Amino acid sequence: MLKETLYNATEAGAQILLHYFNNKDLAISHKDGVNNLVTEADHASEKAIIETIKSTFPDHFILSEEVGAIETGSEYKWIIDPIDGTINYAHGIPLCCVSIGIEHNGTIIMGAVYNPFLKEFYFAEKGQGAFLNDQKLSVSEEGSVLKSCLVTGFPYTYINQPNGPLESFSRFIREGIPVRRLGSAAIDLCWVAAGRFDGFYEHKLNAWDSAAGYLMVEEAGGKVTDFKGQPYSPYQPHILATNGKIHDEMLLWVNDQR
Ligand code: 2AM
Ligand code: CA
C-alpha cells in the first residue's frame, strides 16, 4: 500500500508539471533571494500529492517544501518536493521532477523521483535496490576523481564561507574535470545512481531535495555522506554522493585536503 500510494502521489504531482509546462501565464513569486522562485505549479503539484497521500494515510506526517511540516506524531513521514528544479521548470527546461521520500522512525525506507518530460521514473526501497522504469540501477565503476564526470549545484542564496561552493568548484575546473550543474539535486542524485555521473556534491540542500535521491544512490551501490564522511542525514546541508570508489578521494577534494 505504501509503494502504491507513493507511485500514485508522484504521478499526481507529475501530471501538474506537464499541465503547466511552458505556460506563458504561469504565476511566479519569489522566496528569500531574487531567483528563489515558487510557481503556481509548485503549489498545485504539492496539493495533488498531499491529497493523494492523505486519502490513504490521513494520519501520516507530511514535510513538504511549500507548506512546511504537517506534524501528526505518526511513525511515517512523507518528505516532498513538489517540483525540484523550479528555475528550470519556469524557463521551460525539462530538467525537473517530483521527489518524494518516506521516512519510518527516522530512516528513509522508500523514495520516488519522476521526471515526466524524460519519462524517467526512479524508485528505491531500502534493501531492495533502485530502479529506473523497473530496470535495476548500478552506480559507475570509475575509481579516480581525475577521470570522473561530476555534478554539483549552487544555492540561490549564496553562502559566502571559506571553502564554499565556488572554491570547491574551481578546484575541479582547474584540473579539467567535467562538473555539470543541472539545477535539480534530486535528478543529480538519480543520475549518480544510474551511473551517468560518478559523483555529486552540494553545500546547501534541504531534506526534500535529497530524501528520495539519497536512498536511490545507496540502493544502486553508491555511498552518501556529509562532508566529514559521516553517514548522511537529510537534516543537515552538506551532501557527497558517489559511486563509492571515488568517495574517500572526493572528500579530500571537497575539503581542500588533497
Ligand atoms: P528547488 O528547485 O526545489 O528550489 C540546485 O542544485 C538545488 O538546490 C535544487 O534542488 C533546488 O531545489 C535547490 N535550491 C534552490 N534554492 C535553494 C536555496 N536557497 N538553498 C538551498 N537549496 C536550494
Ligand atoms: Ca522545490
PDB file of C-alpha atoms and ligand atoms in Angstrom:
ATOM      1  CA  MET A   1       0.000   0.000   0.000  1.00  0.00           C
ATOM      2  CA  LEU A   2       2.881   2.355   0.846  1.00  0.00           C
ATOM      3  CA  LYS A   3       4.535   1.758  -2.528  1.00  0.00           C
ATOM      4  CA  GLU A   4       1.285   2.088  -4.452  1.00  0.00           C
ATOM      5  CA  THR A   5       0.448   5.373  -2.737  1.00  0.00           C
ATOM      6  CA  LEU A   6       3.994   6.633  -3.374  1.00  0.00           C
ATOM      7  CA  TYR A   7       3.598   5.873  -7.088  1.00  0.00           C
ATOM      8  CA  ASN A   8       0.153   7.478  -7.230  1.00  0.00           C
ATOM      9  CA  ALA A   9       1.244  10.607  -5.368  1.00  0.00           C
ATOM     10  CA  THR A  10       4.341  11.031  -7.577  1.00  0.00           C
ATOM     11  CA  GLU A  11       2.247  10.564 -10.712  1.00  0.00           C
ATOM     12  CA  ALA A  12      -0.382  13.053  -9.468  1.00  0.00           C
ATOM     13  CA  GLY A  13       2.314  15.711  -8.979  1.00  0.00           C
ATOM     14  CA  ALA A  14       3.896  14.960 -12.361  1.00  0.00           C
ATOM     15  CA  GLN A  15       0.584  15.455 -14.172  1.00  0.00           C
ATOM     16  CA  ILE A  16       0.506  19.003 -12.795  1.00  0.00           C
ATOM     17  CA  LEU A  17       4.084  19.615 -14.017  1.00  0.00           C
ATOM     18  CA  LEU A  18       3.070  18.509 -17.518  1.00  0.00           C
ATOM     19  CA  HIS A  19      -0.084  20.614 -17.413  1.00  0.00           C
ATOM     20  CA  TYR A  20       1.596  23.951 -16.568  1.00  0.00           C
ATOM     21  CA  PHE A  21       4.855  23.421 -18.506  1.00  0.00           C
ATOM     22  CA  ASN A  22       5.677  26.247 -20.956  1.00  0.00           C
ATOM     23  CA  ASN A  23       2.528  28.090 -19.910  1.00  0.00           C
ATOM     24  CA  LYS A  24       3.277  31.774 -20.540  1.00  0.00           C
ATOM     25  CA  ASP A  25       0.764  32.835 -17.887  1.00  0.00           C
ATOM     26  CA  LEU A  26       2.327  30.761 -15.093  1.00  0.00           C
ATOM     27  CA  ALA A  27       2.146  32.833 -11.891  1.00  0.00           C
ATOM     28  CA  ILE A  28       5.599  33.143 -10.308  1.00  0.00           C
ATOM     29  CA  SER A  29       6.511  34.589  -6.906  1.00  0.00           C
ATOM     30  CA  HIS A  30       9.825  34.953  -5.113  1.00  0.00           C
ATOM     31  CA  LYS A  31      11.071  33.488  -1.865  1.00  0.00           C
ATOM     32  CA  ASP A  32      14.154  34.744   0.052  1.00  0.00           C
ATOM     33  CA  GLY A  33      16.590  35.553  -2.807  1.00  0.00           C
ATOM     34  CA  VAL A  34      15.613  37.144  -6.120  1.00  0.00           C
ATOM     35  CA  ASN A  35      15.929  33.910  -8.071  1.00  0.00           C
ATOM     36  CA  ASN A  36      14.395  31.651  -5.453  1.00  0.00           C
ATOM     37  CA  LEU A  37      11.135  31.046  -7.250  1.00  0.00           C
ATOM     38  CA  VAL A  38       7.900  29.365  -6.470  1.00  0.00           C
ATOM     39  CA  THR A  39       5.250  28.980  -9.165  1.00  0.00           C
ATOM     40  CA  GLU A  40       1.579  28.110  -9.052  1.00  0.00           C
ATOM     41  CA  ALA A  41       2.640  24.723 -10.450  1.00  0.00           C
ATOM     42  CA  ASP A  42       4.670  24.071  -7.250  1.00  0.00           C
ATOM     43  CA  HIS A  43       1.575  24.763  -5.143  1.00  0.00           C
ATOM     44  CA  ALA A  44      -0.764  22.751  -7.375  1.00  0.00           C
ATOM     45  CA  SER A  45       1.621  19.793  -7.536  1.00  0.00           C
ATOM     46  CA  GLU A  46       2.027  19.866  -3.760  1.00  0.00           C
ATOM     47  CA  LYS A  47      -1.748  19.940  -3.258  1.00  0.00           C
ATOM     48  CA  ALA A  48      -2.291  16.956  -5.590  1.00  0.00           C
ATOM     49  CA  ILE A  49       0.486  14.974  -3.877  1.00  0.00           C
ATOM     50  CA  ILE A  50      -0.703  15.664  -0.332  1.00  0.00           C
ATOM     51  CA  GLU A  51      -4.341  14.905  -1.192  1.00  0.00           C
ATOM     52  CA  THR A  52      -3.298  11.556  -2.671  1.00  0.00           C
ATOM     53  CA  ILE A  53      -1.286  10.633   0.421  1.00  0.00           C
ATOM     54  CA  LYS A  54      -3.945  11.843   2.865  1.00  0.00           C
ATOM     55  CA  SER A  55      -6.704   9.877   1.127  1.00  0.00           C
ATOM     56  CA  THR A  56      -4.906   6.634   2.040  1.00  0.00           C
ATOM     57  CA  PHE A  57      -2.860   7.638   5.077  1.00  0.00           C
ATOM     58  CA  PRO A  58      -4.691  10.538   6.748  1.00  0.00           C
ATOM     59  CA  ASP A  59      -2.586  10.350   9.907  1.00  0.00           C
ATOM     60  CA  HIS A  60       0.903  10.298   8.329  1.00  0.00           C
ATOM     61  CA  PHE A  61       3.346  13.175   8.997  1.00  0.00           C
ATOM     62  CA  ILE A  62       3.977  15.414   5.948  1.00  0.00           C
ATOM     63  CA  LEU A  63       7.044  17.590   5.388  1.00  0.00           C
ATOM     64  CA  SER A  64       6.758  19.491   2.125  1.00  0.00           C
ATOM     65  CA  GLU A  65       8.775  22.406   0.689  1.00  0.00           C
ATOM     66  CA  GLU A  66       5.999  24.964   0.288  1.00  0.00           C
ATOM     67  CA  VAL A  67       3.598  24.128   3.162  1.00  0.00           C
ATOM     68  CA  GLY A  68       6.268  23.014   5.637  1.00  0.00           C
ATOM     69  CA  ALA A  69       5.586  20.417   8.344  1.00  0.00           C
ATOM     70  CA  ILE A  70       2.125  18.977   8.989  1.00  0.00           C
ATOM     71  CA  GLU A  71       3.002  17.095  12.174  1.00  0.00           C
ATOM     72  CA  THR A  72       0.854  14.221  13.392  1.00  0.00           C
ATOM     73  CA  GLY A  73       3.036  12.091  15.675  1.00  0.00           C
ATOM     74  CA  SER A  74       2.941   9.225  13.123  1.00  0.00           C
ATOM     75  CA  GLU A  75       5.966   6.918  12.660  1.00  0.00           C
ATOM     76  CA  TYR A  76       5.733   7.672   8.944  1.00  0.00           C
ATOM     77  CA  LYS A  77       6.880  10.940   7.412  1.00  0.00           C
ATOM     78  CA  TRP A  78       6.492  11.833   3.728  1.00  0.00           C
ATOM     79  CA  ILE A  79       9.190  14.265   2.596  1.00  0.00           C
ATOM     80  CA  ILE A  80       8.012  16.063  -0.533  1.00  0.00           C
ATOM     81  CA  ASP A  81       9.465  18.372  -3.153  1.00  0.00           C
ATOM     82  CA  PRO A  82       6.544  19.112  -5.489  1.00  0.00           C
ATOM     83  CA  ILE A  83       8.980  20.461  -8.119  1.00  0.00           C
ATOM     84  CA  ASP A  84      12.711  20.025  -7.745  1.00  0.00           C
ATOM     85  CA  GLY A  85      14.403  22.231 -10.322  1.00  0.00           C
ATOM     86  CA  THR A  86      11.822  25.033 -10.229  1.00  0.00           C
ATOM     87  CA  ILE A  87      14.060  27.510 -12.070  1.00  0.00           C
ATOM     88  CA  ASN A  88      14.485  25.029 -14.916  1.00  0.00           C
ATOM     89  CA  TYR A  89      10.737  24.435 -14.884  1.00  0.00           C
ATOM     90  CA  ALA A  90       9.899  28.139 -15.072  1.00  0.00           C
ATOM     91  CA  HIS A  91      12.277  28.511 -18.042  1.00  0.00           C
ATOM     92  CA  GLY A  92      10.873  25.568 -19.984  1.00  0.00           C
ATOM     93  CA  ILE A  93      13.976  23.435 -19.354  1.00  0.00           C
ATOM     94  CA  PRO A  94      12.794  19.841 -18.926  1.00  0.00           C
ATOM     95  CA  LEU A  95      15.244  19.002 -16.106  1.00  0.00           C
ATOM     96  CA  CYS A  96      12.897  18.987 -13.161  1.00  0.00           C
ATOM     97  CA  CYS A  97      10.941  16.402 -11.233  1.00  0.00           C
ATOM     98  CA  VAL A  98       8.697  15.417  -8.369  1.00  0.00           C
ATOM     99  CA  SER A  99      10.645  13.968  -5.442  1.00  0.00           C
ATOM    100  CA  ILE A 100       9.075  12.075  -2.536  1.00  0.00           C
ATOM    101  CA  GLY A 101      10.847  10.145   0.225  1.00  0.00           C
ATOM    102  CA  ILE A 102       9.191   8.135   3.003  1.00  0.00           C
ATOM    103  CA  GLU A 103      10.791   8.027   6.416  1.00  0.00           C
ATOM    104  CA  HIS A 104       9.838   5.419   9.021  1.00  0.00           C
ATOM    105  CA  ASN A 105      11.023   6.011  12.584  1.00  0.00           C
ATOM    106  CA  GLY A 106      13.798   8.277  11.312  1.00  0.00           C
ATOM    107  CA  THR A 107      15.034   6.047   8.445  1.00  0.00           C
ATOM    108  CA  ILE A 108      14.276   6.720   4.771  1.00  0.00           C
ATOM    109  CA  ILE A 109      12.738   3.452   3.566  1.00  0.00           C
ATOM    110  CA  MET A 110      11.366   4.363   0.136  1.00  0.00           C
ATOM    111  CA  GLY A 111      11.775   7.079  -2.457  1.00  0.00           C
ATOM    112  CA  ALA A 112      10.470   8.074  -5.871  1.00  0.00           C
ATOM    113  CA  VAL A 113      11.738  10.725  -8.287  1.00  0.00           C
ATOM    114  CA  TYR A 114       9.846  11.286 -11.517  1.00  0.00           C
ATOM    115  CA  ASN A 115      10.841  13.469 -14.457  1.00  0.00           C
ATOM    116  CA  PRO A 116       7.768  13.212 -16.702  1.00  0.00           C
ATOM    117  CA  PHE A 117       9.476  15.138 -19.547  1.00  0.00           C
ATOM    118  CA  LEU A 118      12.165  12.478 -19.958  1.00  0.00           C
ATOM    119  CA  LYS A 119       9.682   9.786 -18.862  1.00  0.00           C
ATOM    120  CA  GLU A 120      12.113   8.643 -16.173  1.00  0.00           C
ATOM    121  CA  PHE A 121      10.555   7.217 -13.023  1.00  0.00           C
ATOM    122  CA  TYR A 122      13.127   6.333 -10.356  1.00  0.00           C
ATOM    123  CA  PHE A 123      12.163   4.192  -7.371  1.00  0.00           C
ATOM    124  CA  ALA A 124      14.169   2.804  -4.458  1.00  0.00           C
ATOM    125  CA  GLU A 125      13.264   0.718  -1.438  1.00  0.00           C
ATOM    126  CA  LYS A 126      15.644   0.122   1.430  1.00  0.00           C
ATOM    127  CA  GLY A 127      17.386  -3.244   0.980  1.00  0.00           C
ATOM    128  CA  GLN A 128      15.572  -3.912  -2.332  1.00  0.00           C
ATOM    129  CA  GLY A 129      17.582  -1.867  -4.848  1.00  0.00           C
ATOM    130  CA  ALA A 130      16.980   1.154  -7.036  1.00  0.00           C
ATOM    131  CA  PHE A 131      15.158   1.139 -10.357  1.00  0.00           C
ATOM    132  CA  LEU A 132      14.654   3.351 -13.404  1.00  0.00           C
ATOM    133  CA  ASN A 133      11.371   2.450 -15.124  1.00  0.00           C
ATOM    134  CA  ASP A 134      11.669  -1.020 -13.488  1.00  0.00           C
ATOM    135  CA  GLN A 135      15.267  -1.573 -14.615  1.00  0.00           C
ATOM    136  CA  LYS A 136      17.702  -2.186 -11.772  1.00  0.00           C
ATOM    137  CA  LEU A 137      20.331   0.524 -11.354  1.00  0.00           C
ATOM    138  CA  SER A 138      24.033   0.336 -10.527  1.00  0.00           C
ATOM    139  CA  VAL A 139      26.479   3.138  -9.902  1.00  0.00           C
ATOM    140  CA  SER A 140      29.525   3.581 -12.149  1.00  0.00           C
ATOM    141  CA  GLU A 141      32.856   1.762 -11.767  1.00  0.00           C
ATOM    142  CA  GLU A 142      35.161   4.807 -12.079  1.00  0.00           C
ATOM    143  CA  GLY A 143      37.929   4.755  -9.478  1.00  0.00           C
ATOM    144  CA  SER A 144      39.679   8.084  -9.992  1.00  0.00           C
ATOM    145  CA  VAL A 145      38.404  11.647  -9.434  1.00  0.00           C
ATOM    146  CA  LEU A 146      40.624  12.958 -12.247  1.00  0.00           C
ATOM    147  CA  LYS A 147      38.751  10.712 -14.703  1.00  0.00           C
ATOM    148  CA  SER A 148      35.294  11.335 -13.231  1.00  0.00           C
ATOM    149  CA  CYS A 149      32.266  13.175 -14.542  1.00  0.00           C
ATOM    150  CA  LEU A 150      30.779  15.126 -11.621  1.00  0.00           C
ATOM    151  CA  VAL A 151      27.740  17.238 -10.908  1.00  0.00           C
ATOM    152  CA  THR A 152      27.057  19.936  -8.330  1.00  0.00           C
ATOM    153  CA  GLY A 153      24.611  22.732  -7.567  1.00  0.00           C
ATOM    154  CA  PHE A 154      24.710  26.240  -6.139  1.00  0.00           C
ATOM    155  CA  PRO A 155      22.133  27.656  -3.721  1.00  0.00           C
ATOM    156  CA  TYR A 156      20.282  30.782  -4.898  1.00  0.00           C
ATOM    157  CA  THR A 157      21.003  32.421  -1.582  1.00  0.00           C
ATOM    158  CA  TYR A 158      24.792  32.242  -1.906  1.00  0.00           C
ATOM    159  CA  ILE A 159      26.741  31.150   1.130  1.00  0.00           C
ATOM    160  CA  ASN A 160      29.838  33.252   1.495  1.00  0.00           C
ATOM    161  CA  GLN A 161      32.019  30.989   3.573  1.00  0.00           C
ATOM    162  CA  PRO A 162      35.612  29.762   3.416  1.00  0.00           C
ATOM    163  CA  ASN A 163      35.842  26.785   1.046  1.00  0.00           C
ATOM    164  CA  GLY A 164      32.333  27.455  -0.228  1.00  0.00           C
ATOM    165  CA  PRO A 165      30.668  26.262  -3.441  1.00  0.00           C
ATOM    166  CA  LEU A 166      32.802  28.383  -5.800  1.00  0.00           C
ATOM    167  CA  GLU A 167      36.092  27.395  -4.164  1.00  0.00           C
ATOM    168  CA  SER A 168      35.430  23.656  -4.468  1.00  0.00           C
ATOM    169  CA  PHE A 169      34.081  24.126  -7.994  1.00  0.00           C
ATOM    170  CA  SER A 170      37.254  25.936  -9.073  1.00  0.00           C
ATOM    171  CA  ARG A 171      39.493  23.136  -7.769  1.00  0.00           C
ATOM    172  CA  PHE A 172      37.835  20.623 -10.097  1.00  0.00           C
ATOM    173  CA  ILE A 173      37.646  23.016 -13.053  1.00  0.00           C
ATOM    174  CA  ARG A 174      41.329  23.961 -12.771  1.00  0.00           C
ATOM    175  CA  GLU A 175      42.196  20.277 -13.222  1.00  0.00           C
ATOM    176  CA  GLY A 176      39.929  19.987 -16.260  1.00  0.00           C
ATOM    177  CA  ILE A 177      37.429  17.706 -14.524  1.00  0.00           C
ATOM    178  CA  PRO A 178      33.922  17.973 -16.012  1.00  0.00           C
ATOM    179  CA  VAL A 179      31.481  19.289 -13.400  1.00  0.00           C
ATOM    180  CA  ARG A 180      27.905  19.692 -14.617  1.00  0.00           C
ATOM    181  CA  ARG A 181      25.255  21.862 -12.967  1.00  0.00           C
ATOM    182  CA  LEU A 182      21.760  20.638 -13.804  1.00  0.00           C
ATOM    183  CA  GLY A 183      19.696  22.596 -11.265  1.00  0.00           C
ATOM    184  CA  SER A 184      17.821  19.702  -9.661  1.00  0.00           C
ATOM    185  CA  ALA A 185      19.513  17.903  -6.782  1.00  0.00           C
ATOM    186  CA  ALA A 186      17.039  15.015  -6.950  1.00  0.00           C
ATOM    187  CA  ILE A 187      17.888  14.407 -10.621  1.00  0.00           C
ATOM    188  CA  ASP A 188      21.620  14.770  -9.882  1.00  0.00           C
ATOM    189  CA  LEU A 189      21.332  12.005  -7.283  1.00  0.00           C
ATOM    190  CA  CYS A 190      19.306   9.726  -9.572  1.00  0.00           C
ATOM    191  CA  TRP A 191      21.877  10.184 -12.311  1.00  0.00           C
ATOM    192  CA  VAL A 192      24.636   9.122  -9.898  1.00  0.00           C
ATOM    193  CA  ALA A 193      22.510   6.055  -9.093  1.00  0.00           C
ATOM    194  CA  ALA A 194      22.153   5.380 -12.839  1.00  0.00           C
ATOM    195  CA  GLY A 195      25.935   5.556 -13.344  1.00  0.00           C
ATOM    196  CA  ARG A 196      25.755   8.674 -15.569  1.00  0.00           C
ATOM    197  CA  PHE A 197      27.686  10.729 -13.024  1.00  0.00           C
ATOM    198  CA  ASP A 198      30.440   9.346 -10.793  1.00  0.00           C
ATOM    199  CA  GLY A 199      29.784  11.836  -8.016  1.00  0.00           C
ATOM    200  CA  PHE A 200      27.624  14.718  -6.771  1.00  0.00           C
ATOM    201  CA  TYR A 201      28.275  17.232  -4.016  1.00  0.00           C
ATOM    202  CA  GLU A 202      26.431  20.280  -2.776  1.00  0.00           C
ATOM    203  CA  HIS A 203      26.864  22.700   0.140  1.00  0.00           C
ATOM    204  CA  LYS A 204      23.292  23.566   0.985  1.00  0.00           C
ATOM    205  CA  LEU A 205      20.357  21.251   0.472  1.00  0.00           C
ATOM    206  CA  ASN A 206      17.063  20.781   2.237  1.00  0.00           C
ATOM    207  CA  ALA A 207      15.567  17.439   3.242  1.00  0.00           C
ATOM    208  CA  TRP A 208      13.017  17.498   0.402  1.00  0.00           C
ATOM    209  CA  ASP A 209      15.757  17.941  -2.225  1.00  0.00           C
ATOM    210  CA  SER A 210      17.672  14.837  -1.171  1.00  0.00           C
ATOM    211  CA  ALA A 211      15.469  12.410   0.812  1.00  0.00           C
ATOM    212  CA  ALA A 212      14.447  10.217  -2.133  1.00  0.00           C
ATOM    213  CA  GLY A 213      17.593  10.648  -4.234  1.00  0.00           C
ATOM    214  CA  TYR A 214      19.955   9.706  -1.462  1.00  0.00           C
ATOM    215  CA  LEU A 215      18.260   6.330  -0.989  1.00  0.00           C
ATOM    216  CA  MET A 216      18.458   5.891  -4.776  1.00  0.00           C
ATOM    217  CA  VAL A 217      22.278   6.235  -4.682  1.00  0.00           C
ATOM    218  CA  GLU A 218      22.698   3.904  -1.695  1.00  0.00           C
ATOM    219  CA  GLU A 219      20.423   1.265  -3.210  1.00  0.00           C
ATOM    220  CA  ALA A 220      22.330   1.443  -6.507  1.00  0.00           C
ATOM    221  CA  GLY A 221      25.503   0.518  -4.604  1.00  0.00           C
ATOM    222  CA  GLY A 222      26.881   4.030  -4.041  1.00  0.00           C
ATOM    223  CA  LYS A 223      27.860   5.929  -0.921  1.00  0.00           C
ATOM    224  CA  VAL A 224      26.327   9.089   0.594  1.00  0.00           C
ATOM    225  CA  THR A 225      27.821  11.095   3.474  1.00  0.00           C
ATOM    226  CA  ASP A 226      28.202  14.624   4.764  1.00  0.00           C
ATOM    227  CA  PHE A 227      31.500  16.465   4.093  1.00  0.00           C
ATOM    228  CA  LYS A 228      33.114  14.803   7.138  1.00  0.00           C
ATOM    229  CA  GLY A 229      32.421  11.352   5.767  1.00  0.00           C
ATOM    230  CA  GLN A 230      29.733  10.714   8.401  1.00  0.00           C
ATOM    231  CA  PRO A 231      26.543   8.809   7.466  1.00  0.00           C
ATOM    232  CA  TYR A 232      24.208  11.134   5.593  1.00  0.00           C
ATOM    233  CA  SER A 233      21.270  12.866   7.231  1.00  0.00           C
ATOM    234  CA  PRO A 234      18.886  14.924   5.072  1.00  0.00           C
ATOM    235  CA  TYR A 235      18.507  17.342   8.001  1.00  0.00           C
ATOM    236  CA  GLN A 236      21.933  18.943   7.572  1.00  0.00           C
ATOM    237  CA  PRO A 237      23.051  20.914   4.481  1.00  0.00           C
ATOM    238  CA  HIS A 238      26.085  19.074   3.027  1.00  0.00           C
ATOM    239  CA  ILE A 239      25.958  16.089   0.718  1.00  0.00           C
ATOM    240  CA  LEU A 240      28.561  13.977  -1.045  1.00  0.00           C
ATOM    241  CA  ALA A 241      27.090  11.129  -3.083  1.00  0.00           C
ATOM    242  CA  THR A 242      29.376   8.950  -5.187  1.00  0.00           C
ATOM    243  CA  ASN A 243      29.807   5.522  -6.744  1.00  0.00           C
ATOM    244  CA  GLY A 244      31.698   4.585  -3.537  1.00  0.00           C
ATOM    245  CA  LYS A 245      35.007   4.025  -5.331  1.00  0.00           C
ATOM    246  CA  ILE A 246      35.920   7.733  -5.510  1.00  0.00           C
ATOM    247  CA  HIS A 247      34.300   8.662  -2.185  1.00  0.00           C
ATOM    248  CA  ASP A 248      37.377   8.984   0.040  1.00  0.00           C
ATOM    249  CA  GLU A 249      39.263  10.877  -2.653  1.00  0.00           C
ATOM    250  CA  MET A 250      36.280  13.196  -3.225  1.00  0.00           C
ATOM    251  CA  LEU A 251      36.196  14.021   0.497  1.00  0.00           C
ATOM    252  CA  LEU A 252      39.798  15.296   0.184  1.00  0.00           C
ATOM    253  CA  TRP A 253      38.943  17.427  -2.867  1.00  0.00           C
ATOM    254  CA  VAL A 254      35.794  18.922  -1.355  1.00  0.00           C
ATOM    255  CA  ASN A 255      37.566  19.745   1.923  1.00  0.00           C
ATOM    256  CA  ASP A 256      40.690  21.148   0.182  1.00  0.00           C
ATOM    257  CA  GLN A 257      42.905  18.489   1.769  1.00  0.00           C
ATOM    258  CA  ARG A 258      44.223  16.974  -1.406  1.00  0.00           C
TER     259      ARG A 258
HETATM  260  P1  2AM B   1      14.343  23.675  -5.924  1.00  0.00           P
HETATM  261  O1  2AM B   1      14.392  23.657  -7.391  1.00  0.00           O
HETATM  262  O2  2AM B   1      13.291  22.779  -5.343  1.00  0.00           O
HETATM  263  O3  2AM B   1      14.291  25.056  -5.363  1.00  0.00           O
HETATM  264  C1  2AM B   1      20.070  23.060  -7.072  1.00  0.00           C
HETATM  265  O4  2AM B   1      21.178  22.249  -7.205  1.00  0.00           O
HETATM  266  C2  2AM B   1      19.207  22.510  -5.967  1.00  0.00           C
HETATM  267  O5  2AM B   1      19.155  23.426  -4.877  1.00  0.00           O
HETATM  268  C3  2AM B   1      17.779  22.260  -6.374  1.00  0.00           C
HETATM  269  O6  2AM B   1      17.446  21.021  -5.878  1.00  0.00           O
HETATM  270  C4  2AM B   1      16.979  23.391  -5.739  1.00  0.00           C
HETATM  271  O7  2AM B   1      15.693  22.998  -5.375  1.00  0.00           O
HETATM  272  C5  2AM B   1      17.796  23.662  -4.510  1.00  0.00           C
HETATM  273  N1  2AM B   1      17.727  25.048  -4.012  1.00  0.00           N
HETATM  274  C6  2AM B   1      17.183  26.113  -4.616  1.00  0.00           C
HETATM  275  N2  2AM B   1      17.342  27.213  -3.888  1.00  0.00           N
HETATM  276  C7  2AM B   1      17.997  26.849  -2.770  1.00  0.00           C
HETATM  277  C8  2AM B   1      18.455  27.551  -1.616  1.00  0.00           C
HETATM  278  N3  2AM B   1      18.278  28.860  -1.475  1.00  0.00           N
HETATM  279  N4  2AM B   1      19.086  26.856  -0.671  1.00  0.00           N
HETATM  280  C9  2AM B   1      19.263  25.531  -0.824  1.00  0.00           C
HETATM  281  N5  2AM B   1      18.880  24.825  -1.886  1.00  0.00           N
HETATM  282  C10 2AM B   1      18.253  25.461  -2.854  1.00  0.00           C
HETATM  283 CA    CA B   2      11.070  22.697  -4.977  1.00  0.00          CA
END
